[in-house]
Tab-separated table of C-alpha atoms in Angstrom:
chain	number	residue	atom	x	y	z
A	1	UNK	CA	-0.012	-0.174	-0.246
A	2	UNK	CA	1.332	3.604	-0.911
A	3	UNK	CA	1.365	6.478	1.499
A	4	UNK	CA	-1.480	8.111	-0.147
A	5	UNK	CA	-3.876	5.075	-0.037
A	6	UNK	CA	-2.852	4.549	3.966
A	7	UNK	CA	-3.680	8.176	4.606
A	8	UNK	CA	-6.877	7.805	2.919
A	9	UNK	CA	-7.891	4.792	4.704
A	10	UNK	CA	-6.958	6.574	7.856
A	11	UNK	CA	-8.704	9.818	7.432
A	12	UNK	CA	-11.992	7.858	6.161
A	13	UNK	CA	-11.849	5.861	9.437
A	14	UNK	CA	-11.529	9.226	11.281
A	15	UNK	CA	-14.723	10.614	9.613
A	16	UNK	CA	-16.603	7.429	10.018
A	17	UNK	CA	-15.795	7.906	13.825
A	18	UNK	CA	-16.643	11.309	14.011
A	19	UNK	CA	-19.912	10.850	12.584
A	20	UNK	CA	-20.716	7.994	14.661
A	21	UNK	CA	-19.234	9.429	18.112
A	22	UNK	CA	-20.384	13.052	18.795
A	23	UNK	CA	-17.906	13.153	21.871
A	24	UNK	CA	-14.789	12.276	19.603
A	25	UNK	CA	-16.357	14.502	16.955
A	26	UNK	CA	-16.316	17.557	19.652
A	27	UNK	CA	-12.860	16.738	20.645
A	28	UNK	CA	-11.637	16.647	17.113
A	29	UNK	CA	-12.929	19.948	16.376
A	30	UNK	CA	-11.507	21.327	19.474
A	31	UNK	CA	-7.960	19.736	18.393
A	32	UNK	CA	-8.196	21.302	14.898
A	33	UNK	CA	-9.296	24.828	16.008
A	34	UNK	CA	-6.603	25.142	18.506
A	35	UNK	CA	-3.755	25.422	15.816
A	36	UNK	CA	-5.789	27.740	14.280
A	37	UNK	CA	-5.488	31.586	14.371
A	38	UNK	CA	-8.196	33.711	13.695
A	39	UNK	CA	-7.925	35.080	10.112
A	40	UNK	CA	-8.154	39.027	9.968
A	41	UNK	CA	-9.661	40.924	6.931
A	42	UNK	CA	-6.930	42.516	5.352
A	43	UNK	CA	-6.748	46.148	6.394
A	44	UNK	CA	-6.125	48.860	3.610
A	45	UNK	CA	-4.295	51.895	4.762
A	46	UNK	CA	-4.174	54.805	3.044
A	47	UNK	CA	-1.003	55.950	1.479
A	48	UNK	CA	0.370	58.910	3.371
A	49	UNK	CA	2.888	60.349	1.010
A	50	UNK	CA	1.737	61.502	-2.545
A	51	UNK	CA	2.918	59.244	-5.456
A	52	UNK	CA	5.089	62.114	-6.695
A	53	UNK	CA	6.672	62.628	-3.301
A	54	UNK	CA	9.431	60.154	-2.006
A	55	UNK	CA	9.302	59.616	1.553
A	56	UNK	CA	12.729	59.097	3.145
A	57	UNK	CA	13.707	55.916	5.098
A	58	UNK	CA	13.421	56.217	8.803
A	59	UNK	CA	17.291	55.536	8.757
A	60	UNK	CA	18.340	58.942	6.957
A	61	UNK	CA	19.162	61.937	8.153
A	62	UNK	CA	17.624	65.294	7.102
A	63	UNK	CA	19.067	67.167	4.128
A	64	UNK	CA	22.063	69.307	4.165
A	65	UNK	CA	21.288	73.054	4.798
A	66	UNK	CA	24.277	74.143	2.418
A	67	UNK	CA	26.436	72.751	-0.149
A	68	UNK	CA	29.828	72.993	1.488
A	69	UNK	CA	31.710	72.373	-1.964
A	70	UNK	CA	30.100	75.240	-3.647
A	71	UNK	CA	31.042	77.390	-0.736
A	72	UNK	CA	34.647	76.391	-0.568
A	73	UNK	CA	34.903	77.126	-4.571
A	74	UNK	CA	34.023	80.772	-3.023
A	75	UNK	CA	36.485	80.616	-0.337
A	76	UNK	CA	37.332	78.614	2.705
A	77	UNK	CA	36.775	81.637	5.030
A	78	UNK	CA	33.297	81.978	3.503
A	79	UNK	CA	32.837	78.296	4.299
A	80	UNK	CA	33.954	78.061	7.932
A	81	UNK	CA	31.554	81.216	8.611
A	82	UNK	CA	28.658	79.285	7.236
A	83	UNK	CA	29.389	76.076	9.016
A	84	UNK	CA	30.037	77.954	12.318
A	85	UNK	CA	26.291	78.874	12.394
A	86	UNK	CA	25.426	75.269	12.383
A	87	UNK	CA	24.872	72.867	15.438
A	88	UNK	CA	26.664	69.474	15.731
A	89	UNK	CA	23.606	67.478	13.926
A	90	UNK	CA	23.310	69.987	11.048
A	91	UNK	CA	27.125	69.368	10.460
A	92	UNK	CA	26.162	65.568	10.909
A	93	UNK	CA	23.860	66.131	8.084
A	94	UNK	CA	26.289	68.132	5.763
A	95	UNK	CA	28.599	65.017	6.288
A	96	UNK	CA	26.080	62.359	5.425
A	97	UNK	CA	24.413	64.046	2.491
A	98	UNK	CA	27.602	64.725	0.924
A	99	UNK	CA	29.096	61.189	1.885
A	100	UNK	CA	32.175	62.810	3.763
A	101	UNK	CA	32.484	59.931	5.872
A	102	UNK	CA	32.940	56.677	3.985
A	103	UNK	CA	34.523	55.279	7.270
A	104	UNK	CA	31.392	56.198	9.678
A	105	UNK	CA	34.052	57.698	12.199
A	106	UNK	CA	33.065	61.347	11.923
A	107	UNK	CA	29.501	60.667	12.830
A	108	UNK	CA	30.440	59.492	16.137
A	109	UNK	CA	32.496	62.789	16.758
A	110	UNK	CA	31.202	65.057	19.551
A	111	UNK	CA	33.572	68.356	18.877
A	112	UNK	CA	31.953	70.662	16.037
A	113	UNK	CA	35.373	71.958	15.498
A	114	UNK	CA	36.689	68.830	14.658
A	115	UNK	CA	33.743	68.116	12.430
A	116	UNK	CA	33.680	71.580	10.465
A	117	UNK	CA	37.569	70.712	9.758
A	118	UNK	CA	36.910	67.669	8.150
A	119	UNK	CA	33.949	69.254	6.032
A	120	UNK	CA	36.644	71.741	4.928
A	121	UNK	CA	39.072	69.505	4.008
A	122	UNK	CA	37.014	67.202	2.148
A	123	UNK	CA	34.989	70.284	0.368
A	124	UNK	CA	38.133	71.995	-0.452
A	125	UNK	CA	39.633	69.045	-1.958
A	126	UNK	CA	36.288	68.251	-4.215
A	127	UNK	CA	36.203	72.032	-5.122
A	128	UNK	CA	39.918	71.883	-6.584
A	129	UNK	CA	39.372	68.466	-8.128
A	130	UNK	CA	39.787	68.884	-11.889
A	131	UNK	CA	41.762	71.936	-11.761
A	132	UNK	CA	44.771	70.444	-13.408
A	133	UNK	CA	42.711	70.408	-16.706
A	134	UNK	CA	41.410	74.099	-16.390
A	135	UNK	CA	43.185	76.760	-18.176
A	136	UNK	CA	46.293	78.455	-16.447
A	137	UNK	CA	45.482	81.194	-13.847
A	138	UNK	CA	46.812	84.832	-14.357
A	139	UNK	CA	49.836	84.004	-11.627
A	140	UNK	CA	51.060	81.206	-13.915
A	141	UNK	CA	51.023	83.092	-17.038
A	142	UNK	CA	53.220	86.090	-15.436
A	143	UNK	CA	55.562	83.290	-14.245
A	144	UNK	CA	55.891	82.052	-17.608
A	145	UNK	CA	56.258	85.448	-19.218
A	146	UNK	CA	59.027	86.373	-16.861
A	147	UNK	CA	62.767	86.227	-18.364
A	148	UNK	CA	64.765	83.191	-17.176
A	149	UNK	CA	68.506	83.286	-16.363
A	150	UNK	CA	70.743	81.024	-18.398
A	151	UNK	CA	71.924	78.183	-16.884
A	152	UNK	CA	75.947	78.074	-16.004
A	153	UNK	CA	77.560	75.073	-17.391
A	154	UNK	CA	81.264	75.034	-18.282
A	155	UNK	CA	80.949	75.314	-22.033
A	156	UNK	CA	81.156	78.745	-23.594
């Protein structure tokens, strides 16, 4: 006899006994109902955000209040002045929003001046990135136009 036939025979006997014996039928119903959990109807929830709005995940920080790279292009002093007006959480938002902490160390710092120094360092580097490919500045042009002195070598 196969497993399928054995199970069919067993269930037929259980059904026959349950129909003949009301006490067994009651115990069987209780045993089967004990494992079942009440099924709740699915509740439809209204969407909070509009389809065009993207809700930020709860583990994300708020967006930065300023662009440190743009301020660094205007000058380091302007960047430091703007950063001095921010509290430590806003500084951390700048660090997180502009990816200035790949090692996740700056976010643990508690000294605002230390965080400002890191932002200035990274922003200055990003502001100057690619400057080697730009046309030379006026100072480089003036140096190039200055006459150079001949080198002394033993040949006359």
